[in-house]
Short mmCIF file of C-alpha atoms in Angstrom, two decimals:
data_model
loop_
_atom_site.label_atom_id
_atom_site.label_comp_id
_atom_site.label_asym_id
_atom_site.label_seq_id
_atom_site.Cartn_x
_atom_site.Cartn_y
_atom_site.Cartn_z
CA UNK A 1 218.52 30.04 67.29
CA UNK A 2 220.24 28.00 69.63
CA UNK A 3 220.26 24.09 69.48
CA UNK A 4 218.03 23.90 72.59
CA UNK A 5 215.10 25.90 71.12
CA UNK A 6 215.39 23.28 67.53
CA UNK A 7 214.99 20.67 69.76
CA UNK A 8 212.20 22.18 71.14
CA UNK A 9 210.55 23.43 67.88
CA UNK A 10 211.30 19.57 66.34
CA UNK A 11 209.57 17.84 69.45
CA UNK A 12 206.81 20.29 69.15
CA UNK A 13 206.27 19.33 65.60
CA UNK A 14 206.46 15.33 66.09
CA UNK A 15 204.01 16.29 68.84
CA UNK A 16 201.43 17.85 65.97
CA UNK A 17 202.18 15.12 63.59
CA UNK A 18 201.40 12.79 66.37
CA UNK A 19 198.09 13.99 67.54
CA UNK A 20 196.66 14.99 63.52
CA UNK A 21 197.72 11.00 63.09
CA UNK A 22 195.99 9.83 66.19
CA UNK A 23 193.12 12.03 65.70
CA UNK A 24 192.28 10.18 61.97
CA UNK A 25 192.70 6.78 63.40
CA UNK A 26 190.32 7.58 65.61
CA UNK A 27 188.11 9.04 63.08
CA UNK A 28 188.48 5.34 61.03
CA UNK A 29 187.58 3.55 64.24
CA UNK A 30 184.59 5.75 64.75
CA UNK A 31 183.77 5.25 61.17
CA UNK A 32 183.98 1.61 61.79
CA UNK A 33 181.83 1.42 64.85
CA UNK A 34 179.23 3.95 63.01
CA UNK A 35 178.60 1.33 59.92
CA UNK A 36 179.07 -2.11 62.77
CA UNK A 37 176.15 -0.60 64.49
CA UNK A 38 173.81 -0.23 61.41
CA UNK A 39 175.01 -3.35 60.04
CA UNK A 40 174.17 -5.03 63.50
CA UNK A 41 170.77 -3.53 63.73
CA UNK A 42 170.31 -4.81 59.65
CA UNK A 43 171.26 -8.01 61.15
CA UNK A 44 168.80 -8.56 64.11
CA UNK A 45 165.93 -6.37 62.12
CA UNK A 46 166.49 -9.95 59.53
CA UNK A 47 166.40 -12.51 62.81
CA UNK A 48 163.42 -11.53 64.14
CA UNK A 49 161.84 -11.35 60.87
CA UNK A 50 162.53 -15.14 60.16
CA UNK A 51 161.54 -15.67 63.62
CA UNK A 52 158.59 -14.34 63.32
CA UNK A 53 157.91 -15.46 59.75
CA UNK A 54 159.03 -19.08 59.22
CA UNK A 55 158.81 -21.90 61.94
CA UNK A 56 161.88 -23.38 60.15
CA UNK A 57 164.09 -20.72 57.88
CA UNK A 58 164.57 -22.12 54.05
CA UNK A 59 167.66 -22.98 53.15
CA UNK A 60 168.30 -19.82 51.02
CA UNK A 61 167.60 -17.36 53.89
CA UNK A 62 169.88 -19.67 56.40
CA UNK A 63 172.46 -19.44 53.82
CA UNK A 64 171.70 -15.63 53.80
CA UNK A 65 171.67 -15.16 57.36
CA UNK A 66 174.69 -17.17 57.61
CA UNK A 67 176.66 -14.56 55.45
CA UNK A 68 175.17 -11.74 57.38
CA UNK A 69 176.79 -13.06 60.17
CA UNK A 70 180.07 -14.01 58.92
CA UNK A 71 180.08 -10.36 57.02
CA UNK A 72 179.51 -8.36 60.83
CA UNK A 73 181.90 -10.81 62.23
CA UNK A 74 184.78 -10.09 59.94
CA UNK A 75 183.96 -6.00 59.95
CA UNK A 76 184.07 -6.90 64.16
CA UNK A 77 187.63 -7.76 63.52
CA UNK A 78 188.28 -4.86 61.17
CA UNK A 79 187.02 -2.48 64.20
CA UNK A 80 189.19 -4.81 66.77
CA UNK A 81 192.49 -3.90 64.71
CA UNK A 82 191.39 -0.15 63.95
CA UNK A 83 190.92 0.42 67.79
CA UNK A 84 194.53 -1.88 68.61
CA UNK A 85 195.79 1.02 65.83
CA UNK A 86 194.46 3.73 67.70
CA UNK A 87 196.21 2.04 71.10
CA UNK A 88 199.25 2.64 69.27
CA UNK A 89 199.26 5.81 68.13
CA UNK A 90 198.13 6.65 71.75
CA UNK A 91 201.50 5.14 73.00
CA UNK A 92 203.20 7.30 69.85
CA UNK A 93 201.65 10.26 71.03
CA UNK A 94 202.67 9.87 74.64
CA UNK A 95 205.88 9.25 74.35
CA UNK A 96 206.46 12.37 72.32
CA UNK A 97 204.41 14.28 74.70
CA UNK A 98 207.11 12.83 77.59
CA UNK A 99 209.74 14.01 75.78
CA UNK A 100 208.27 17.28 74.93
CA UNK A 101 207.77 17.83 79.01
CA UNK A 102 211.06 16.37 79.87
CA UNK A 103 212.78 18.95 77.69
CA UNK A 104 210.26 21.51 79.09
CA UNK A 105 211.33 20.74 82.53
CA UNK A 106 215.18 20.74 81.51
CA UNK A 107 214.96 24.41 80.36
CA UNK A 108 213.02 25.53 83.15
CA UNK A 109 215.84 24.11 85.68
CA UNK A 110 218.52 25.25 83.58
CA UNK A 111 216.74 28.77 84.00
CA UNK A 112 216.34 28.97 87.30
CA UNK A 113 219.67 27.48 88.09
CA UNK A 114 220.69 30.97 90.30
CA UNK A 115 217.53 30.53 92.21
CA UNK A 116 217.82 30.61 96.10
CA UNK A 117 218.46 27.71 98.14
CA UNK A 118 214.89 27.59 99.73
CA UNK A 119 213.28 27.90 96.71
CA UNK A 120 215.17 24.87 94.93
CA UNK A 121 214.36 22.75 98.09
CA UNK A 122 210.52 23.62 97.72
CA UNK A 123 210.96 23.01 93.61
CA UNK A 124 212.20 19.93 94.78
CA UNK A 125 209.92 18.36 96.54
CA UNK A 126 207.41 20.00 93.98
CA UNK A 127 209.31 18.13 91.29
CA UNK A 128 208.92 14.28 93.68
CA UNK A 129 205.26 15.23 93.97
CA UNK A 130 204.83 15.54 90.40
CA UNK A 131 207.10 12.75 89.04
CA UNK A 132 204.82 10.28 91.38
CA UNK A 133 201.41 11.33 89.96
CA UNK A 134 203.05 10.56 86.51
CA UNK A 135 204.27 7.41 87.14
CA UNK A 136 200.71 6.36 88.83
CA UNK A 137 199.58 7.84 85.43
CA UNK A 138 201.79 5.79 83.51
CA UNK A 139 200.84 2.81 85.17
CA UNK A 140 197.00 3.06 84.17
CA UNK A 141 197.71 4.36 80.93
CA UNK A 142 199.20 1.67 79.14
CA UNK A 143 196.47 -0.17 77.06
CA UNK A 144 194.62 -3.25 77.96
CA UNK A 145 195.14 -6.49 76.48
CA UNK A 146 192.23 -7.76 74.44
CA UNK A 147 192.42 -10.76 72.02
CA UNK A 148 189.29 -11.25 69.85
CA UNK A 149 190.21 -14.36 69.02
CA UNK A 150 191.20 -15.94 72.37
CA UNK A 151 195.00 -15.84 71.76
CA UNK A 152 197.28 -15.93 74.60
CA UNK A 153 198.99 -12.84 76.23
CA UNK A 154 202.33 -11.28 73.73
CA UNK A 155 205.42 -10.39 75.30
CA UNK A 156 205.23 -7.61 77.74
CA UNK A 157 201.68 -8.20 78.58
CA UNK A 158 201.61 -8.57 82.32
CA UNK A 159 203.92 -10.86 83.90
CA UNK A 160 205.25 -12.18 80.56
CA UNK A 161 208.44 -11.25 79.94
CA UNK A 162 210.04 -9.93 77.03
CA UNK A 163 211.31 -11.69 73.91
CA UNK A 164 214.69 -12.65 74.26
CA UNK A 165 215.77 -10.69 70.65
CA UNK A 166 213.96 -7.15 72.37
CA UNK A 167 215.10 -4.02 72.56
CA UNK A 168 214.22 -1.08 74.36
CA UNK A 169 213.15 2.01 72.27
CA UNK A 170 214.63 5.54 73.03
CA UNK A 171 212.28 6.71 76.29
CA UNK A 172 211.30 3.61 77.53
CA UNK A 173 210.98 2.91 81.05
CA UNK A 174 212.92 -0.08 81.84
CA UNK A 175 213.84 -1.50 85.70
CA UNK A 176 218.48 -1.23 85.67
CA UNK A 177 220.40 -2.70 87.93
CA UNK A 178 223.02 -0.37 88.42
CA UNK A 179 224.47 -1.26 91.22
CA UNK A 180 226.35 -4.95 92.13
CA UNK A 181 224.69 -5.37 95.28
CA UNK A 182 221.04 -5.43 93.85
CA UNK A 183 220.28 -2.11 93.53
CA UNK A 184 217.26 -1.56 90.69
CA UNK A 185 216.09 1.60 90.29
CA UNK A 186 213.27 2.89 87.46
CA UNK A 187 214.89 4.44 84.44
CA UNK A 188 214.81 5.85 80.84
CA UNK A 189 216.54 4.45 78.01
CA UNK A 190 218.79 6.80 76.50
CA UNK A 191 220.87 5.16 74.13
CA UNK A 192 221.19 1.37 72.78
CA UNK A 193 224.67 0.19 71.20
CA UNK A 194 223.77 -3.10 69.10
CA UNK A 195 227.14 -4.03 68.47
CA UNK A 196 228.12 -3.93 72.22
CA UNK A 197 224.55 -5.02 73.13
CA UNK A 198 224.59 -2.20 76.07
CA UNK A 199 222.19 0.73 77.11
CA UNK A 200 222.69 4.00 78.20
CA UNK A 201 219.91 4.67 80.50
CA UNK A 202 219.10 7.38 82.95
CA UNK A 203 217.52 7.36 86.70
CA UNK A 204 213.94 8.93 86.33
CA UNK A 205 215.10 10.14 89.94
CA UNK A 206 214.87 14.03 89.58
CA UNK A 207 217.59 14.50 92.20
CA UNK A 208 219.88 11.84 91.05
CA UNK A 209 219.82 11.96 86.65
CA UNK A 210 222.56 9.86 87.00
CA UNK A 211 223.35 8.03 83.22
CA UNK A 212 224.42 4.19 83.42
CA UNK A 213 225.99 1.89 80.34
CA UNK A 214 224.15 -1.23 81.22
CA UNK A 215 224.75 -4.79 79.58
CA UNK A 216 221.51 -6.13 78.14
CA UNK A 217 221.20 -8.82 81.33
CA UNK A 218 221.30 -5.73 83.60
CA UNK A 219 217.83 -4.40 82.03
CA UNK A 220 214.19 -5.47 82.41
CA UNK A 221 211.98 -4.07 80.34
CA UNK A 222 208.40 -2.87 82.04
CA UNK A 223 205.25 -4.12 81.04
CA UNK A 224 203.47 -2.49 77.54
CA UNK A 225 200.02 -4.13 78.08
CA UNK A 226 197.74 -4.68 81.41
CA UNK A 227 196.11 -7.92 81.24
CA UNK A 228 193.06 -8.54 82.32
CA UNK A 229 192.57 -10.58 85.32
CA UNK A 230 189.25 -12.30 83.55
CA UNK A 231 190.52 -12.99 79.90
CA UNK A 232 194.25 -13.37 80.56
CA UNK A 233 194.63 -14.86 84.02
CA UNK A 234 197.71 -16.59 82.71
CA UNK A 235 199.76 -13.20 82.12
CA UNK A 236 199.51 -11.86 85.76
CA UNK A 237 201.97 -13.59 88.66
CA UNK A 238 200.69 -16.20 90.58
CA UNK A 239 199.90 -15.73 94.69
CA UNK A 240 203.45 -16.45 96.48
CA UNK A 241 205.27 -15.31 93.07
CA UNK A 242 209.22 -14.16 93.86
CA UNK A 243 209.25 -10.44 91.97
CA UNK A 244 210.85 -7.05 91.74
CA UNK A 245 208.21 -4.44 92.32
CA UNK A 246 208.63 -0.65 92.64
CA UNK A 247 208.68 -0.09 96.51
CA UNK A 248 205.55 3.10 96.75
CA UNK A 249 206.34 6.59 96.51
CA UNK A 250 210.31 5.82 95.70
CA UNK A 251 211.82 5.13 92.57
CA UNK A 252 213.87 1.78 93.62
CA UNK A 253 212.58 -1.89 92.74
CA UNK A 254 212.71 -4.42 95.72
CA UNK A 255 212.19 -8.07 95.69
CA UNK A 256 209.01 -9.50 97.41
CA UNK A 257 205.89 -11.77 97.22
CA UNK A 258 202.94 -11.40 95.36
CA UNK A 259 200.16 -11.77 97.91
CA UNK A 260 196.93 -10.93 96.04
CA UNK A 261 196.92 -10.68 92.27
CA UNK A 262 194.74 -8.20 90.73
CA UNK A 263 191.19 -8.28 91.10
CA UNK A 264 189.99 -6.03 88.08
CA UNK A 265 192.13 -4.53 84.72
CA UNK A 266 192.49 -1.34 87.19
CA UNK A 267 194.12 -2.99 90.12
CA UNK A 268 196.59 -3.28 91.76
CA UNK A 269 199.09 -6.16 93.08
CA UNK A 270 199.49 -6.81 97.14
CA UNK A 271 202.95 -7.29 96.90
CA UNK A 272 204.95 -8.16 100.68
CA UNK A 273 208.33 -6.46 100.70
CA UNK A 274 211.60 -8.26 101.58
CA UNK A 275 212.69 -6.65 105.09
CA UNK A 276 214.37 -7.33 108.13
CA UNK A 277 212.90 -4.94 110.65
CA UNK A 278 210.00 -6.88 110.60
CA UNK A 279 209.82 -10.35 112.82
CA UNK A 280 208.05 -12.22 109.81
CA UNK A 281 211.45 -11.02 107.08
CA UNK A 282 208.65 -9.26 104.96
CA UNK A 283 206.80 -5.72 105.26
CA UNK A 284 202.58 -5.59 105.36
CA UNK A 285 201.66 -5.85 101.90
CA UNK A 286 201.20 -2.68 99.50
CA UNK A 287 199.81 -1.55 96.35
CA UNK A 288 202.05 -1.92 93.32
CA UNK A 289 200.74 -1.44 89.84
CA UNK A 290 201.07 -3.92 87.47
CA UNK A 291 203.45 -2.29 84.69
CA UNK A 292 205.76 -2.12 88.14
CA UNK A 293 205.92 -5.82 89.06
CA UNK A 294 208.50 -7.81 87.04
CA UNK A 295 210.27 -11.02 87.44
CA UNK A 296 213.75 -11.09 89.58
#
């Protein structure tokens, strides 16, 4: 067996262990939500009846009612963190399943290596196609930020950035300068050295696969978490916000100007491009999703 096909055989098994794990936390959240329901219903079935019973509730069924309610309220936080669980092992799950394709897609090019030149240029351009719709995937995939207690937006929710002390896990998409000029492209991390504080990281570019060693200064990590425009208004940039944003259907960041946050969870920024065919310095604005929009 050669060391390709292990590989193979140990990604397909993380991918199993991945999915039986996700599949019971979703069977505890269910679980959850199941018994929340018929301890909700318990709980409005015992309102009404004091409502309908007493013109002013005794003090033993207020103190009753009162631990009803603080009961269903503290099981409502037990289902929050079972379903923030399940959000992880989601993000688990894909990231093994992006690894499992990416080695997929490295054996099928190493295959076909002897192919004719036509047929590599159509494969190609079949390969751009499909690397776009993943990374539009990507985008919208990444959970949403709710707090059930009101608490402000973590690290990599947004437009917050990073902790200082973070560090990119192996497969990450991260936004790498590469280039002295200001050249940030979209890549994978491949590698992190603590004692040199570097990356290895790798364009996501199909045609390029070019691997970088990167200083830590030289890396911004992408978003983990959309926030919602409603409950977190405070982790998305502000209108006329400087940023690096992924410039549509390429895999390069350029810097430009937020010109209409998101409306909705599902949006998108209007972000104005930085460029000098254009009279005004800046291109009409376009659609960039929010894990693409960082801070320069």
């Amino acid at each position: 067996m050669t060391s390709q096909s292990v590989a193979c055989n140990s990604l397909s098994t993380e991918l199993v262990q991945a999915f039986n794990q996700l599949k019971q936390e979703i069977d505890v959240c269910f679980d959850r939500f199941a018994k929340d329901g018929t301890q909700l219903e318990e709980l409005k079935a015992f309102y009404e009846k004091l409502d309908r019973e007493e013109n002013r509730p005794s003090n033993y069924n207020r103190s009753k009612l009162k631990t009803s309610v603080q009961s269903f309220l503290k099981n409502c936080e037990l289902q929050f963190a079972s379903a923030k669980q399940v959000l992880n092992e989601v993000q688990s799950a894909q990231r093994v399943l992006e690894a499992k394709k990416a080695e997929v897609m490295l054996t099928k090019q190493r295959g076909a290596s002897n192919t004719r030149r036509s047929t590599d240029k159509q494969n190609g351009v079949l390969r751009r196609c499909t690397l776009m719709f993943m990374l539009q995937k990507s985008a919208i995939s990444i959970p949403l930020w709710v707090s059930i207690s009101n608490d402000s937006a973590p690290p990599l929710c947004g437009s917050v950035p990073a902790a200082p002390d973070y560090v990119c896990s192996l497969g990450d998409l991260c936004v790498a300068k590469v280039k002295a000029d200001d050249y940030w492209i979209l890549a994978e991390v491949k590698a992190y050295y603590s004692a040199q504080a570097k990356y290895t990281v790798e364009d996501i570019d199909e045609e390029q696969k070019e691997r970088h060693i990167l200083g830590r200064k030289k890396i911004i990590p992408l978003p983990i978490f959309r926030a919602h425009p409603a409950l977190n208004p405070e982790a998305l940039f502000e209108v006329n916000s400087a940023v690096l944003a992924l410039y549509p259907q390429t895999t390069c960041f350029y810097r430009g100007i937020v010109q209409r946050r998101p409306p909705g969870p599902l949006d998108s920024y209007l972000v104005a491009f930085e460029d000098s065919s254009y009279p005004t310095g800046f291109s009409p604005p376009l659609t960039v999703p929010q894990r693409y929009v960082v801070s320069q």
